[in-house]
Amino acid sequence: MDVTRQTFHNLLPALIAAIADAHFVAIDLELSGIPGQQINRPRPYGEHGGGKPSLQQRYEETKKAAEKYQVLQLGITCVWENRDRGVYVVRPYNFFLNPVPDERLNVERIFSYQSGAVDFLLRHNFRMEAPFLEGVNYFSRAEEAAARRSAVQRQDRASVADIQPRDDDIESLKLLQRLQGEVIAWKNRSTPQPDFLNFSALGFDAISHPETTMNNYQKRLVHQFIRAEHPDLATISRPSFIQIVEHNKEREDGDQAFRTRVFEERLVKQVGLRWLVEAICGGDLSAINPNNFYTAVKARQERAAAEFTNVREQLMGQSTVLVGHNLFLDLIYFHACFFGPLPDKVEDFQQTIHELFPRIIDTKYLATHNNDAALARSSLEELDARLSNQAEPIIELHSQHLKYALAKPAHEAGFDSFMTAQVFVRLSTALISSGFYIDDSSDAPADEDGNYFTPSEGQTPEEGGGGALLDPSALPAHLSASENSTDSRNRSSFTSSSARSAFSHPTAFDLLGDIPSDEDLIPLTLQPQKTERPNSKKQEKRRRKVKAEIGRRMPAWESPFWALYGNKLRVNGTVEGVCDLGEWPY
């Protein structure tokens, strides 16, 4: 579903509700530029660097680019799980981001475009005008804070430094001299009326001629003059003049409350797309007034507002599992776009991301764990093609989100997030189904889904580890769809084509193009683990139950499976190879 600036406001409650219902959320970004090639990069310390940059160096390079370039498009796919049926219903959304904020909020934004990125996007039918015409507004947390500081300063006029006309500014000096004379004459009037004084640049005769307006400099002179010389009076700015009235605390408080309400409503709209990010990370949604979205019958409005309030409370402090492919680069841009300035050290970045999103899955890491990541064929499209004939679990497009049932637009963030969600569901299910994560000889209790798995990070496939790419021929029978399978035919419109196309993402730095990479050399296969014969009828019964359950749905978040695969980002081409975000919370 394409969501534009014109439709976003009315769809916001439904979007937040979709996130609240989601088992996980998959994201993808399209960018105005990426880190360039570092020719003179210093060698990392240590004898085992092999000329590769360290994780800190890669982070610094990406951070510098994220501070310069923009997120032009965001894809979000919300996936709802029906565990009883083993069905996953996906709702993909596609958003352009408007880089130009509301100027009335007094926050400037500087953004850049990389020539190579623009050329690439144009070749893939990206509409460069769309972010400006259809893009959804957004503010980062830092930008919102800056807008609030600016608003406070504007309201506290005494905190604004006065400007002094130069001695040779005869026009301004005459303006103030005439202002003083008119104010004194008005104060000394013999009748109560008029109870206001309209002051313009050209005198009383100009009031009836709106075209003879005061400029901002002249208005500021009048405001500060009245504030300093006549504290018993108040000024009200009009389009072509300044109105001067007697100070009235009740009226001033009412005017201040009105200005504050207008500012807050304007700010809520400008925060825009970040409300969805706050919903994903369990942030504060209290500023959203549900009554602003529903204007139908009053009873229906009250019911809808109450439902939204319940959803908002459900999300408060409860982060959703975040999924992406090759997430290291995306998360750096994501943080800069929606939260604010990035820390200097990668360790601080890891901690910040873990606090915001305690559970993150990188499908790149999921596909390459326990293998030589530099040699694994693990681009997003290749993974989708390899797994597209997997019969279970069933993945369905929601009835209101059928755009990608047939269309497969290259380098559209919404489609790539949809493809990431498909890969994640199928790959995690295939891995748990391969037999690598069942310890038949263990007496440890099963989790709620009957999954038995506690391999160590360093195990090889033969020792009970896992994580290689799956060859469909190695899958259990119930996962392999034959060519005549009804399930396969019904789902063919929902899965990606196996034909090669331009939206493959082999590495984080190939997001903008099909650049050949040494990581796409050797396809990997996975052979089922050889397990010992069970030594009791009880173990055999348990084994059969587990084998019957797994493969038809993803491992539960409480499964030890995610302790191995969760919160780890693949960073190819670095000494470390992995960015570890912290422990997986249960």
C-alpha angles and dihedrals in degrees: 000000000000112000117195135186088261094055103030099085094054092043096048097095091050091047092052091046090053090054091048090053095044123114085204139344124229121203139191133180137209113205140202090224144354135208113293126229112286107221101169098037113150115249114254119252119262134050096265099061094100090200093299121132119249121247088255092054093049089048092051091050093049093043090055091052093046090054090053106037133054139235102242099179135019127198120200123182118188114203121201119198127214099191094182092059096030090234127141117202115201129204111190119194129190123203133181113209120226108223093195113084126206104281091213088070089062097228118132122207125197116201137174141202125217112223093223092049092050091049091049094048093048091051088055095051096256108162104229093195093054097084089057097042103033104014119127116239119246141176126195117228088257092051091049090053090050091051090052092050090050092050092052091051092050091050093048097063092174089066091059112093114242120243119227120212114234118250090247093051093099095166094056093045091052089049092056092044091053091045091056092050094049093047092051091048091049093049090051094050115137096222132054090239135113093038092190139049122219111206123191136174093255101038133254095321091063095061092083091051109069091184090072094070129167116247122234093258092056092046091052091051090053094047094051094042093054092044092053102036102030111030090167089068133069131209128221119195116228128182095260104015147011120258116213120202138165114274113263117179096202092050092044092051090049092049090048092051091050092050091048092051092049090048093050093049090049091048093050089055092047093050082059113138093025089072087072091051090049089051091053094050096039094251130160113293096165094111091067110096108206091201089069091067103048122064101155128102110338096239091049090046092053092048093049092047091051091050091051091049089054091050091049091052090047091056097044108115093351112111121203122229107265120213132187142147117253089354102178095087094036093053092052091053090040092056094046091049101046107020110028144243116013121236118250097236124064090221090061090047090052091051093047094050091047091053092049097041111020092181119048129161124198109198088202089063091041089057098044105036114132092012137088097277091196090063101038121108097226109142114144094248094047091051091049091050093049093050100037094096093052105124098206143084097034115233118200131186113230112251092246093049105058099129093106095044087094108358117079104182112194114239097002108142094218092055094046091051088051091050090048090054091051092049092048095052094046098040096049090046092048092049094051089045096052092081094246092111102049118091102197093183095051122106092197114124118258122244119247091282097048095252118151114193136132107148120159125244094250100051120119121223090259090053095051103274123113148167104135120136112276124243107214089227089062095055123105113267096253090059097052115085117208121222090255094048113132088211091055093050093047093050098042093095091053099053133070123264117254091226114108115255141166100269096075112126108201095167138004090261093050093066090111101044152008094264112169111247135190089231092071099065112097128038112223128217133196125218120203115259117257107236129192120252110271112256098215142033089241092057091046091052091048091048092052092048092051093046090051093051102042120075094039095074141013121272112270115256088247091059118112085233089086094051085070100040106026129095095012123118123200111232106180119198095034130107093244096040092199136064108211112205098187142270122334109248119228 
